[in-house]
Coordinates of C-alpha atoms in Angstrom, one line a residue:
M1338 CA -278.3 -154.2 -47.9
A1339 CA -277.2 -157.9 -47.6
E1340 CA -273.7 -157.2 -49.6
H1341 CA -273.3 -154.1 -47.1
N1342 CA -273.5 -156.6 -43.9
V1343 CA -271.6 -159.4 -45.5
Q1344 CA -268.5 -156.2 -46.0
E1345 CA -269.3 -155.4 -42.6
M1346 CA -268.7 -159.0 -41.5
R1347 CA -265.7 -159.6 -43.5
D1348 CA -264.3 -156.5 -41.8
S1349 CA -265.0 -157.5 -38.4
T1350 CA -263.2 -160.7 -39.0
R1351 CA -260.1 -159.3 -40.5
L1352 CA -259.9 -157.0 -37.6
E1353 CA -260.5 -160.0 -34.9
R1354 CA -257.8 -161.9 -36.7
W1355 CA -255.7 -158.5 -36.1
W1356 CA -256.4 -158.1 -32.8
N1357 CA -255.8 -162.2 -31.8
R1358 CA -252.6 -161.2 -33.8
I1359 CA -251.6 -158.5 -31.5
K1360 CA -252.6 -160.0 -28.5
H1361 CA -250.5 -162.9 -28.9
S1362 CA -247.4 -161.1 -30.4
A1363 CA -248.2 -158.6 -26.7
F1364 CA -248.4 -161.9 -24.9
M1365 CA -245.1 -163.3 -26.6
L1366 CA -243.4 -160.0 -25.5
F1367 CA -244.1 -160.0 -22.2
C1368 CA -243.1 -163.5 -21.4
T1369 CA -240.2 -162.8 -23.3
L1370 CA -239.5 -160.2 -20.8
F1371 CA -240.3 -162.1 -18.1
T1372 CA -238.3 -165.0 -18.9
L1373 CA -235.1 -163.1 -19.4
T1374 CA -236.0 -161.3 -16.2
V1375 CA -235.6 -164.7 -14.3
S1376 CA -232.7 -165.8 -16.2
A1377 CA -230.7 -162.6 -16.1
G1378 CA -232.1 -160.5 -13.7
R1379 CA -232.0 -157.9 -16.1
V1380 CA -233.5 -157.3 -19.3
S1381 CA -230.9 -156.0 -22.1
T1382 CA -231.8 -152.3 -23.2
T1383 CA -231.1 -153.8 -26.8
G1384 CA -234.0 -156.4 -26.3
L1385 CA -236.0 -153.9 -24.7
V1386 CA -235.7 -151.8 -27.7
N1387 CA -236.6 -154.4 -30.0
S1388 CA -239.5 -155.2 -28.2
I1389 CA -240.8 -152.1 -27.5
F1390 CA -240.2 -151.0 -31.3
T1391 CA -241.9 -154.0 -32.7
F1392 CA -245.3 -153.2 -30.4
C1393 CA -244.9 -149.4 -32.3
E1394 CA -245.2 -151.7 -35.3
L1395 CA -248.3 -153.3 -34.0
Y1396 CA -250.3 -150.9 -32.3
S1397 CA -250.0 -148.7 -35.4
G1398 CA -250.5 -151.5 -37.8
K1399 CA -247.7 -149.9 -40.0
T1400 CA -244.6 -151.4 -40.9
M1401 CA -241.6 -149.1 -41.1
F1402 CA -239.0 -149.0 -43.7
P1403 CA -235.3 -150.3 -42.9
Y1404 CA -234.1 -147.2 -42.5
Q1405 CA -237.0 -145.7 -40.5
E1406 CA -236.3 -148.7 -38.2
Q1407 CA -232.8 -147.4 -37.5
F1408 CA -234.0 -143.9 -37.1
S1409 CA -237.1 -145.2 -34.5
K1410 CA -234.8 -147.6 -32.9
R1411 CA -232.2 -145.0 -31.9
V1412 CA -235.1 -142.7 -30.5
I1413 CA -236.0 -145.8 -28.2
R1414 CA -232.8 -146.2 -26.8
S1415 CA -232.3 -142.6 -25.7
V1416 CA -235.5 -142.5 -24.2
L1417 CA -234.5 -145.9 -22.2
E1418 CA -231.0 -144.8 -21.6
N1419 CA -232.0 -140.8 -20.5
D1420 CA -228.7 -139.9 -22.4
G1421 CA -230.4 -136.6 -23.2
E1422 CA -228.6 -136.6 -26.5
E1423 CA -229.8 -134.2 -29.4
I1424 CA -230.8 -137.0 -32.2
T1425 CA -230.8 -135.3 -35.8
A1426 CA -232.9 -136.5 -39.0
L1427 CA -232.3 -135.2 -42.4
F1428 CA -234.6 -136.9 -44.6
S1429 CA -236.0 -136.3 -47.8
R1430 CA -239.3 -134.7 -48.6
Q1431 CA -242.1 -137.0 -47.7
S1432 CA -239.7 -140.1 -47.0
G1433 CA -241.2 -140.7 -43.7
K1434 CA -239.3 -138.9 -41.3
S1435 CA -242.9 -138.0 -39.5
E1436 CA -244.7 -140.8 -39.8
T1437 CA -241.4 -142.6 -38.2
I1438 CA -241.4 -140.2 -35.2
S1439 CA -245.4 -140.4 -34.9
L1440 CA -245.5 -144.3 -34.9
T1441 CA -242.7 -144.4 -32.4
A1442 CA -244.1 -141.4 -30.0
G1443 CA -247.5 -143.1 -29.6
G1444 CA -246.2 -146.3 -29.0
L1445 CA -244.0 -144.9 -26.3
M1446 CA -246.9 -143.2 -24.5
I1447 CA -248.4 -146.4 -24.1
I1448 CA -246.1 -149.2 -23.7
L1449 CA -243.7 -147.2 -20.9
P1450 CA -246.0 -146.3 -18.2
Q1451 CA -247.1 -150.1 -18.6
L1452 CA -243.6 -151.7 -18.3
A1453 CA -242.5 -149.4 -15.9
N1454 CA -245.8 -150.5 -13.5
M1455 CA -245.0 -154.0 -13.9
P1456 CA -243.7 -155.6 -10.5
M1457 CA -240.6 -157.3 -12.5
F1458 CA -239.6 -153.4 -13.8
A1459 CA -240.0 -151.8 -10.2
D1460 CA -237.0 -150.8 -9.8
D1461 CA -235.4 -150.4 -13.3
P1462 CA -233.7 -147.0 -13.3
R1463 CA -234.3 -147.2 -17.4
L1464 CA -238.2 -147.3 -16.8
K1465 CA -238.6 -145.5 -13.5
M1466 CA -239.4 -142.6 -14.8
F1467 CA -242.4 -143.2 -16.8
K1468 CA -244.4 -144.3 -13.9
D1469 CA -246.6 -141.4 -14.0
G1470 CA -246.8 -141.3 -18.1
M1471 CA -244.6 -140.4 -20.9
W1472 CA -244.8 -136.4 -21.5
I1473 CA -244.1 -135.6 -25.2
G1474 CA -244.0 -132.0 -26.6
I1475 CA -243.8 -131.3 -30.6
F1476 CA -242.8 -128.2 -31.9
A1477 CA -242.8 -126.5 -35.1
P1478 CA -242.3 -123.3 -36.7
S1479 CA -245.9 -122.8 -36.9
Q1480 CA -248.9 -124.3 -35.1
R1481 CA -250.4 -125.8 -38.1
Q1482 CA -247.1 -127.4 -38.8
A1483 CA -246.4 -128.8 -35.1
Q1484 CA -250.3 -130.3 -35.6
T1485 CA -249.3 -132.1 -38.3
T1486 CA -247.2 -134.5 -36.7
Y1487 CA -249.6 -134.4 -33.7
G1488 CA -252.6 -135.4 -35.8
R1489 CA -251.0 -138.4 -36.8
I1490 CA -249.8 -139.6 -33.4
K1491 CA -253.2 -138.6 -32.8
A1492 CA -255.0 -140.7 -35.6
R1493 CA -252.5 -143.4 -34.7
I1494 CA -253.5 -143.8 -31.0
Q1495 CA -257.4 -143.4 -31.8
S1496 CA -256.9 -146.0 -34.7
K1497 CA -258.9 -149.3 -34.2
P1498 CA -256.2 -151.7 -33.5
A1499 CA -254.6 -149.0 -30.8
Q1500 CA -258.5 -148.6 -29.6
M1501 CA -258.7 -152.3 -28.8
I1502 CA -255.3 -152.6 -27.1
L1503 CA -256.1 -149.7 -24.8
A1504 CA -259.4 -151.3 -24.1
D1505 CA -257.5 -154.8 -23.5
P1506 CA -257.6 -155.6 -19.5
E1507 CA -253.9 -156.0 -19.8
F1508 CA -253.9 -152.2 -20.7
N1509 CA -257.3 -150.8 -19.7
L1510 CA -256.6 -147.3 -20.8
Y1511 CA -258.8 -144.3 -22.0
F1512 CA -258.3 -141.1 -23.4
T1513 CA -258.6 -138.3 -20.4
T1514 CA -258.0 -135.5 -23.1
S1515 CA -258.4 -135.2 -26.6
N1516 CA -258.5 -131.7 -28.8
G1517 CA -256.7 -129.8 -31.8
Q1518 CA -253.4 -129.5 -29.4
T1519 CA -253.3 -132.2 -26.7
V1520 CA -253.9 -135.8 -26.2
S1521 CA -253.5 -137.5 -23.0
L1522 CA -253.9 -140.8 -21.3
S1523 CA -255.1 -142.0 -18.0
N1524 CA -251.7 -143.6 -17.4
G1525 CA -250.3 -140.3 -17.7
S1526 CA -249.2 -139.7 -20.6
F1527 CA -249.6 -137.1 -22.8
V1528 CA -248.4 -135.5 -26.5
T1529 CA -249.0 -131.9 -27.1
A1530 CA -248.6 -129.4 -30.3
I1531 CA -246.9 -126.0 -29.7
S1532 CA -246.2 -123.6 -31.7
A1533 CA -242.2 -122.2 -32.2
S1534 CA -243.0 -119.1 -33.8
D1535 CA -240.9 -116.0 -32.8
G1536 CA -243.8 -114.3 -31.1
S1537 CA -245.3 -117.4 -29.3
N1538 CA -244.8 -117.6 -25.6
I1539 CA -244.3 -121.0 -24.7
E1540 CA -241.8 -121.3 -21.6
G1541 CA -242.6 -123.4 -18.3
E1542 CA -243.6 -126.7 -19.8
S1543 CA -241.6 -129.8 -18.9
F1544 CA -240.9 -133.1 -21.2
K1545 CA -239.4 -135.9 -21.4
L1546 CA -239.2 -136.5 -25.2
I1547 CA -238.9 -133.1 -27.3
I1548 CA -239.5 -133.3 -30.7
C1549 CA -238.6 -130.4 -33.2
E1550 CA -240.4 -130.6 -36.8
E1551 CA -239.0 -128.8 -39.9
C1552 CA -236.5 -127.4 -37.6
Q1553 CA -234.5 -125.8 -40.0
D1554 CA -237.5 -122.9 -39.9
I1555 CA -237.2 -122.6 -36.2
S1556 CA -234.8 -119.6 -35.1
N1557 CA -232.0 -120.5 -33.2
F1558 CA -233.2 -117.9 -30.0
K1559 CA -236.3 -119.8 -29.9
I1560 CA -234.9 -123.4 -29.9
R1561 CA -232.2 -122.7 -27.3
K1562 CA -234.0 -120.1 -24.9
S1563 CA -237.1 -121.4 -24.9
I1564 CA -237.4 -125.2 -26.1
H1565 CA -234.0 -127.0 -24.8
P1566 CA -235.1 -125.9 -21.4
M1567 CA -238.2 -127.5 -21.2
G1568 CA -236.1 -130.9 -21.0
A1569 CA -233.8 -129.9 -18.3
A1570 CA -236.0 -131.4 -15.1
Y1571 CA -236.0 -135.1 -17.3
N1572 CA -233.1 -134.9 -19.1
A1573 CA -235.0 -135.3 -22.3
S1574 CA -233.8 -136.4 -25.3
I1575 CA -234.4 -134.0 -28.2
V1576 CA -235.0 -135.0 -31.8
K1577 CA -234.6 -132.4 -34.3
I1578 CA -236.2 -133.2 -37.7
G1579 CA -235.9 -131.3 -41.4
T1580 CA -234.6 -130.7 -44.5
A1581 CA -231.8 -129.0 -46.1
T1582 CA -232.1 -125.0 -46.7
T1583 CA -230.5 -122.3 -47.7
H1584 CA -229.5 -120.8 -44.1
K1585 CA -227.3 -122.2 -41.3
G1586 CA -229.3 -122.4 -38.1
D1587 CA -229.5 -124.4 -35.1
F1588 CA -230.4 -127.6 -37.0
Y1589 CA -227.6 -127.4 -39.4
E1590 CA -225.2 -126.7 -36.2
A1591 CA -226.6 -130.0 -34.4
I1592 CA -226.1 -132.2 -37.3
Q1593 CA -222.8 -130.6 -37.7
R1594 CA -221.7 -131.4 -34.4
N1595 CA -223.2 -135.2 -34.5
K1596 CA -221.1 -136.1 -37.6
R1597 CA -218.0 -134.6 -35.9
N1598 CA -218.3 -136.9 -33.1
D1599 CA -219.6 -139.9 -35.1
A1600 CA -215.9 -139.0 -36.9
E1601 CA -214.1 -138.5 -33.7
K1602 CA -215.8 -141.6 -32.4
K1603 CA -216.7 -139.2 -29.5
S1604 CA -220.2 -140.9 -29.1
H1605 CA -220.6 -144.7 -28.6
I1606 CA -223.8 -145.0 -30.8
R1607 CA -225.2 -143.0 -33.7
N1608 CA -227.2 -139.7 -33.6
H1609 CA -227.6 -138.4 -37.2
F1610 CA -229.9 -140.4 -39.6
E1611 CA -229.5 -139.1 -43.3
Y1612 CA -231.7 -140.4 -45.9
D1613 CA -231.7 -138.7 -49.5
Y1614 CA -234.2 -139.7 -52.1
K1615 CA -232.2 -142.9 -53.4
V1616 CA -232.9 -144.3 -50.3
A1617 CA -236.2 -143.8 -49.7
S1618 CA -237.2 -144.7 -53.7
K1619 CA -235.5 -148.2 -52.6
Y1620 CA -238.2 -149.5 -50.6
N1621 CA -241.2 -147.5 -52.0
P1622 CA -242.0 -147.7 -55.8
N1623 CA -244.3 -145.0 -55.6
Y1624 CA -242.1 -142.7 -54.0
A1625 CA -239.4 -143.6 -56.7
K1626 CA -241.8 -142.8 -59.7
Y1627 CA -243.0 -139.5 -58.2
V1628 CA -239.1 -138.6 -57.4
E1629 CA -238.6 -139.1 -61.0
K1630 CA -241.4 -136.9 -62.0
E1631 CA -239.9 -134.1 -60.1
K1632 CA -236.9 -134.5 -62.1
A1633 CA -238.4 -133.5 -64.9
R1634 CA -240.5 -130.9 -63.5
L1635 CA -237.7 -129.1 -61.5
G1636 CA -234.9 -130.4 -62.7
E1637 CA -232.1 -132.5 -61.3
K1638 CA -229.7 -129.8 -60.8
S1639 CA -231.9 -126.8 -59.8
D1640 CA -231.8 -126.0 -56.1
E1641 CA -234.9 -127.0 -54.8
F1642 CA -234.6 -130.6 -56.1
R1643 CA -231.3 -130.5 -54.6
M1644 CA -232.3 -129.2 -51.2
S1645 CA -235.6 -131.0 -50.9
Y1646 CA -234.6 -134.4 -52.3
C1647 CA -230.3 -134.6 -52.4
L1648 CA -230.5 -133.3 -49.1
E1649 CA -227.5 -130.4 -50.3
W1650 CA -227.4 -127.4 -47.7
I1651 CA -227.0 -124.3 -50.3
I1652 CA -225.7 -122.2 -48.2
E1653 CA -224.3 -119.7 -50.9
R1654 CA -227.8 -118.9 -51.7
G1655 CA -229.1 -118.2 -48.9
M1656 CA -226.2 -117.1 -46.5
F1657 CA -223.5 -113.9 -47.4
I1658 CA -220.6 -116.1 -46.6
D1659 CA -219.4 -119.9 -46.1
I1660 CA -218.1 -119.5 -42.6
A1661 CA -216.0 -122.7 -42.9
I1662 CA -213.8 -121.3 -46.0
F1663 CA -214.4 -117.5 -45.0
E1664 CA -211.7 -117.6 -42.2
P1665 CA -209.0 -119.7 -43.8
Q1666 CA -209.4 -117.9 -47.2
C1667 CA -209.4 -114.1 -46.1
G1668 CA -207.8 -114.5 -42.4
E1669 CA -204.4 -113.3 -42.1
F1670 CA -203.0 -115.5 -39.6
T1671 CA -199.4 -113.7 -39.3
L1672 CA -201.3 -110.5 -38.6
D1673 CA -202.4 -109.6 -34.9
H1674 CA -204.7 -106.6 -34.1
V1675 CA -203.0 -103.5 -33.0
P1676 CA -204.3 -100.8 -30.8
Y1677 CA -202.8 -97.7 -32.7
D1678 CA -201.0 -96.7 -36.5
R1679 CA -199.9 -94.0 -37.1
T1680 CA -197.5 -95.0 -39.9
N1681 CA -199.6 -96.9 -42.6
T1682 CA -202.6 -95.5 -44.1
H1683 CA -206.2 -96.4 -43.0
V1684 CA -209.8 -96.2 -43.4
A1685 CA -212.1 -96.3 -41.0
G1686 CA -216.0 -97.8 -41.0
I1687 CA -218.3 -96.6 -38.3
D1688 CA -221.9 -98.2 -37.5
L1689 CA -223.7 -96.5 -35.1
G1690 CA -225.2 -98.2 -32.6
G1691 CA -228.4 -96.8 -30.2
K1692 CA -230.0 -98.9 -27.5
G1693 CA -229.7 -102.5 -27.9
D1694 CA -227.0 -102.2 -30.4
S1695 CA -223.1 -101.4 -30.1
T1696 CA -221.2 -98.8 -32.1
I1697 CA -218.6 -100.7 -33.8
I1698 CA -215.4 -99.2 -35.4
T1699 CA -213.6 -101.2 -37.6
M1700 CA -210.1 -99.9 -38.7
V1701 CA -209.0 -101.0 -42.5
E1702 CA -205.6 -100.5 -43.9
V1703 CA -204.9 -99.9 -47.6
N1704 CA -202.0 -98.8 -50.0
W1705 CA -203.7 -96.6 -52.3
A1706 CA -199.9 -96.5 -54.0
V1707 CA -200.1 -100.3 -55.1
P1708 CA -203.1 -101.1 -56.3
A1709 CA -204.2 -104.8 -56.8
I1710 CA -205.3 -104.4 -60.0
L1711 CA -205.1 -101.0 -62.4
E1712 CA -206.9 -101.3 -65.8
S1713 CA -208.2 -98.7 -68.2
R1714 CA -210.2 -98.6 -71.2
V1715 CA -212.0 -96.3 -73.5
N1716 CA -215.7 -95.8 -72.9
E1717 CA -217.1 -96.0 -76.1
E1718 CA -220.1 -93.8 -75.7
T1719 CA -218.3 -91.0 -74.3
N1720 CA -214.9 -91.8 -75.7
E1721 CA -213.2 -90.9 -72.6
E1722 CA -210.6 -93.2 -70.8
E1723 CA -212.0 -94.9 -67.8
V1724 CA -209.5 -96.2 -64.7
Y1725 CA -210.6 -99.6 -62.9
E1726 CA -208.9 -99.8 -59.5
A1727 CA -209.0 -102.5 -56.8
Y1728 CA -207.0 -102.4 -53.7
N1729 CA -206.0 -105.1 -50.9
T1730 CA -207.5 -104.1 -47.6
Y1731 CA -206.5 -105.5 -44.1
I1732 CA -208.6 -105.0 -41.3
K1733 CA -206.3 -103.9 -38.3
D1734 CA -208.7 -103.7 -35.2
W1735 CA -212.1 -103.3 -34.3
H1736 CA -213.0 -100.9 -31.6
M1737 CA -216.9 -101.7 -29.9
I1738 CA -218.6 -99.0 -27.6
E1739 CA -221.6 -100.9 -26.2
N1740 CA -224.5 -100.0 -23.6
E1741 CA -224.2 -96.5 -24.5
P1742 CA -227.1 -94.9 -26.5
D1743 CA -226.4 -91.2 -25.5
Y1744 CA -224.4 -90.2 -29.0
E1745 CA -222.8 -87.1 -26.8
Q1746 CA -221.4 -89.7 -24.9
Q1747 CA -220.3 -91.6 -27.9
Y1748 CA -218.9 -88.9 -29.6
P1749 CA -215.5 -88.1 -27.5
Q1750 CA -214.8 -92.2 -27.8
V1751 CA -215.2 -92.4 -30.9
C1752 CA -212.7 -89.3 -31.4
D1753 CA -210.2 -90.6 -28.8
Y1754 CA -210.0 -93.9 -31.1
L1755 CA -209.3 -92.1 -34.8
D1756 CA -206.9 -90.1 -32.9
K1757 CA -204.4 -93.2 -32.6
W1758 CA -204.5 -93.7 -36.1
K1759 CA -203.1 -92.3 -39.6
V1760 CA -206.6 -92.1 -41.2
A1761 CA -207.7 -90.9 -44.7
R1762 CA -211.2 -91.5 -44.6
I1763 CA -214.2 -91.8 -42.3
V1764 CA -217.4 -94.0 -43.6
C1765 CA -219.9 -93.3 -40.9
D1766 CA -223.5 -94.5 -41.4
A1767 CA -226.0 -91.6 -41.1
T1768 CA -229.1 -93.7 -41.1
R1769 CA -230.2 -93.4 -37.9
E1770 CA -228.5 -90.2 -36.6
A1771 CA -226.8 -88.0 -39.2
S1772 CA -225.9 -85.1 -37.0
F1773 CA -223.0 -87.4 -35.8
A1774 CA -221.5 -88.0 -39.2
H1775 CA -221.6 -84.1 -39.8
R1776 CA -220.1 -83.2 -36.6
L1777 CA -217.2 -85.5 -37.1
K1778 CA -217.0 -83.6 -40.9
A1779 CA -216.8 -80.5 -38.8
N1780 CA -214.3 -80.9 -36.6
R1781 CA -212.2 -83.7 -38.1
R1782 CA -209.3 -83.2 -40.2
E1783 CA -210.2 -86.6 -42.3
E1784 CA -212.5 -87.1 -44.9
V1785 CA -215.7 -87.7 -43.8
I1786 CA -218.3 -89.6 -45.7
P1787 CA -222.0 -89.9 -44.6
Y1788 CA -223.5 -93.4 -45.7
I1789 CA -227.4 -93.7 -45.5
F1790 CA -228.5 -96.8 -46.0
T1791 CA -231.2 -97.5 -48.4
T1792 CA -232.1 -100.6 -50.1
K1793 CA -229.8 -99.3 -53.1
S1794 CA -227.3 -98.3 -51.2
K1795 CA -226.8 -101.5 -48.9
S1796 CA -227.3 -103.4 -52.0
E1797 CA -224.2 -101.4 -53.7
L1798 CA -222.2 -101.8 -50.5
Y1799 CA -222.4 -105.4 -50.0
K1800 CA -222.1 -106.4 -53.2
H1801 CA -218.7 -104.6 -53.3
L1802 CA -217.7 -106.2 -50.5
D1803 CA -219.0 -109.4 -51.7
K1804 CA -217.1 -108.8 -54.8
E1805 CA -213.8 -108.2 -52.8
I1806 CA -214.2 -110.9 -50.6
S1807 CA -214.4 -113.2 -53.4
A1808 CA -211.5 -111.8 -54.9
G1809 CA -209.6 -112.2 -51.7
R1810 CA -208.7 -108.8 -51.5
A1811 CA -210.7 -107.7 -48.3
R1812 CA -208.7 -109.6 -45.6
F1813 CA -208.7 -109.5 -41.8
C1814 CA -205.8 -110.1 -38.7
A1815 CA -206.3 -113.6 -37.9
G1816 CA -202.8 -113.9 -35.7
D1817 CA -202.7 -116.1 -32.2
N1818 CA -203.5 -113.0 -30.1
T1819 CA -206.2 -111.8 -32.0
R1820 CA -208.2 -114.9 -32.4
Y1821 CA -208.8 -115.1 -28.9
T1822 CA -210.4 -111.6 -28.4
K1823 CA -213.9 -111.0 -28.1
E1824 CA -214.5 -108.7 -30.9
Y1825 CA -212.7 -111.5 -33.5
H1826 CA -215.2 -114.0 -32.3
M1827 CA -218.1 -111.5 -32.6
F1828 CA -216.9 -110.6 -35.9
L1829 CA -216.9 -114.1 -37.0
E1830 CA -219.9 -114.9 -35.4
Q1831 CA -222.3 -112.1 -37.0
M1832 CA -220.5 -112.8 -40.6
G1833 CA -221.4 -116.1 -40.3
D1834 CA -225.0 -115.8 -39.6
L1835 CA -225.5 -113.1 -41.9
Q1836 CA -228.3 -113.5 -44.6
K1837 CA -228.6 -112.9 -48.3
G1838 CA -231.6 -112.7 -50.4
Y1839 CA -232.9 -110.7 -53.2
S1840 CA -235.4 -108.1 -54.2
G1841 CA -235.7 -107.1 -57.4
A1842 CA -232.3 -106.5 -58.8
Y1843 CA -231.0 -105.5 -55.1
M1844 CA -229.0 -107.9 -52.7
V1845 CA -230.6 -107.5 -49.4
V1846 CA -228.3 -108.7 -46.7
S1847 CA -229.2 -108.6 -43.2
H1848 CA -228.7 -110.5 -39.6
P1849 CA -231.3 -113.4 -39.0
D1850 CA -234.7 -112.3 -37.9
E1851 CA -234.4 -113.3 -34.1
K1852 CA -234.0 -111.9 -31.1
G1853 CA -230.4 -111.3 -30.3
A1854 CA -229.1 -111.2 -33.5
H1855 CA -226.8 -108.3 -35.1
D1856 CA -224.8 -107.3 -37.9
D1857 CA -222.7 -104.1 -36.4
Y1858 CA -219.6 -105.8 -37.3
C1859 CA -220.6 -106.7 -40.7
D1860 CA -222.0 -103.0 -41.7
S1861 CA -218.8 -101.5 -40.0
W1862 CA -216.4 -103.3 -42.3
A1863 CA -218.4 -103.0 -45.5
L1864 CA -218.4 -99.3 -45.0
A1865 CA -214.5 -99.4 -44.5
V1866 CA -214.2 -101.8 -47.3
W1867 CA -216.2 -99.3 -49.9
G1868 CA -214.4 -96.0 -48.4
C1869 CA -210.9 -97.9 -49.5
S1870 CA -212.6 -98.4 -53.5
F1871 CA -211.2 -95.0 -54.4
Q1872 CA -208.6 -93.0 -53.7
G1873 CA -207.9 -90.5 -50.8
E1874 CA -205.5 -88.6 -49.0
V1875 CA -204.3 -88.0 -45.5
N1876 CA -204.8 -84.3 -44.2
N1877 CA -201.5 -83.6 -42.4
T1878 CA -202.6 -79.9 -41.8
Q1879 CA -202.0 -79.0 -38.1
T1880 CA -203.3 -76.4 -36.0
A1881 CA -200.7 -74.0 -34.2
K1882 CA -201.3 -71.9 -31.2
N1883 CA -201.1 -68.2 -32.2
Q1884 CA -199.1 -66.3 -29.5
F1885 CA -200.5 -63.0 -29.8
T1886 CA -204.4 -63.9 -29.3
M1887 CA -203.5 -67.0 -26.7
K1888 CA -204.9 -66.2 -23.4
T1889 CA -202.1 -66.2 -20.7
Q1890 CA -202.6 -67.2 -17.2
K1891 CA -202.2 -63.6 -16.1
G1892 CA -205.3 -62.8 -18.6
K1893 CA -207.3 -65.3 -17.3
D1894 CA -206.7 -64.3 -13.7
F1895 CA -208.0 -60.7 -14.7
N1896 CA -210.9 -61.6 -16.5
R1897 CA -212.1 -64.2 -13.7
A1898 CA -211.6 -60.9 -10.9
R1899 CA -213.3 -58.4 -13.3
N1900 CA -216.7 -61.0 -13.5
R1901 CA -216.4 -61.3 -9.5
V1902 CA -216.7 -57.6 -9.5
T1903 CA -219.4 -57.4 -12.1
A1904 CA -221.4 -60.1 -10.4
R1905 CA -221.6 -57.9 -7.2
R1906 CA -222.6 -54.9 -8.9
R1907 CA -225.5 -56.8 -10.3
R1908 CA -226.7 -58.5 -7.0

C-alpha cells in the first residue's frame, strides 16, 4: 500500500512538472504573439504556424518526427490562410500519418477559437472564421475506419495534459458532447467521424477542415458528390491520406495533380507529402526492425510490400490498362473518325444499353487479306495442321444511342448507322435482350453473332482484347478532330477506369463499383476486336424488285377503293 502511495506521489509530481512546462510554454507563446503584434502590427503566418505546431505537441505530450512536422505545418498553414487546398499524404503503413493528423486536428480545435477571441486578433482575417469554433469532419470507407482517427483525436483531447489545459482559466473549456462519433468543446469546436461507404447518406454537414482517411478506398462518386461540397461554405481545406493500391481513383488523381502543380511551379507551396518506409525507419528504430521482418515474410519484391511500404502503385494488377501509356501506344494520331465508309471492311461491336445505360456501336476496320501474324503448326495429338492468324484493327468511329430504353426505337437507329458502312460481321451483346441480336440476324445481310456475357465468355473476350492491346494490334483513331469529341473522351475515361481482377482462372473485368460508372465503350470495343479475330466475308447480295409481283399505283388505288366498298357493306 505504501509503495502504491509513493508511486502515486511520483506520478503527481511528474504531472505537475509537465503542467508547469506547458503553462510556461503557453505563456511564452502568447507573450511572443503579443510582442510581435505590437512591434510589427501583425504576426507573420509562419510565426503563427510554428507557434500552433508547438502547442499541438505540448497539449498532446507527443513529439512528431521531422517528416510528420512538415505535413502538420502544411495543414495548419492551409487552415490559417483559408486557401481551400487539397493536401495529399502518401505514407507507408503505420508510419504515423493518422497520428500526425490527430495531433494537429485536436490542437486546432483548442487553440484556434482561443486565438480568434483574443483582442489582439479581433480583426485578423486568418482567425475570424474560428471565433465560433473549429469544425472537422473525418471520412473513411467504413465507420470503423473513420472512428480510428477520431478515437485518437478524442484520446489526445481527453489526456491528462490536455485536460489540465482545458481547465486552466486561460482556456476554461469543457466537453459538451463526447460519444462514439462526435466530440465537441464549449468553444464551439467539434470533430465527427462519418462513414463514406457507397450506401451511406452523409450530405448536409458543413466543415472547416475535411479529412479523408484511407482515401484510396473511397469511391470517386462519394468524394466528389458528397464530401467535397461539405467544405464549400467555408472554403475548407481537404486533407486526403492513404497508401498505394492496385487501382486509380480520386486519391491517385489528386496526388498526380499536386505533383504536376509542384513540378510546374503552379503552387507557391507544396501540397503533396510522400514518405516511404526508408524515411520512417530513419527516425523510428522499432519501425525499421519490423519492416525488415516484413521483407523476409512478404518478400521485398512482392506486390504487398511494394504497395504498403514502398508506395508503388501497381496499376497493372488492378486496372485493365495504364491510361498514361494507353493513348500514346494505341492511338493513331493521323487517323480521324469518319461518319461512313463503304469501301473498307469493318466489324461492328454493339453493346446494348437499357435504362441508365447507352447503346454503343464501335466500328472497327480490319483487312483479313493482310494478317499481321500467320503461323501454322501440326497438332501432335490430331496430326492436323493448325493455323494461327492475327490482324491489325482500327476503331473508325463510335455511335452512341442514349436515353432510349425502348429497343423498338433503338433498332431502326442501329440499322441506319450500319447502312453507312461496309460491314462483314456484327457481334451483338445478347445478354440483356437476345431478341435484338436475333432480329438483326434475320433481317440483315451481314453475319450476326449474338454474344452472351458469362464469367467465362467475358473472361475470354477481355483476355483477347488485352492480348491485342499489348501486341499493339488493337488501335483507335486519335486525330486532332477526334480528340475533341465527346465519344473519344468517354472512351478513354471508361477504358482508364476499367478494373481487372481474377476469379480462379477467369479474368473479371468491370467498371468501378460506384454510381455513374460505365463500361459500354469497353464492351463494345472488345466485341468488335473479338469479331475481327477470324476471317469473314462481306455479303454483297442485293435484293431486286420483281416487276411482275410489284404493286403499281393503279393497283394500290383499286385495292383501296375495294376495301372502302367492303367496309360500307359490313356496316
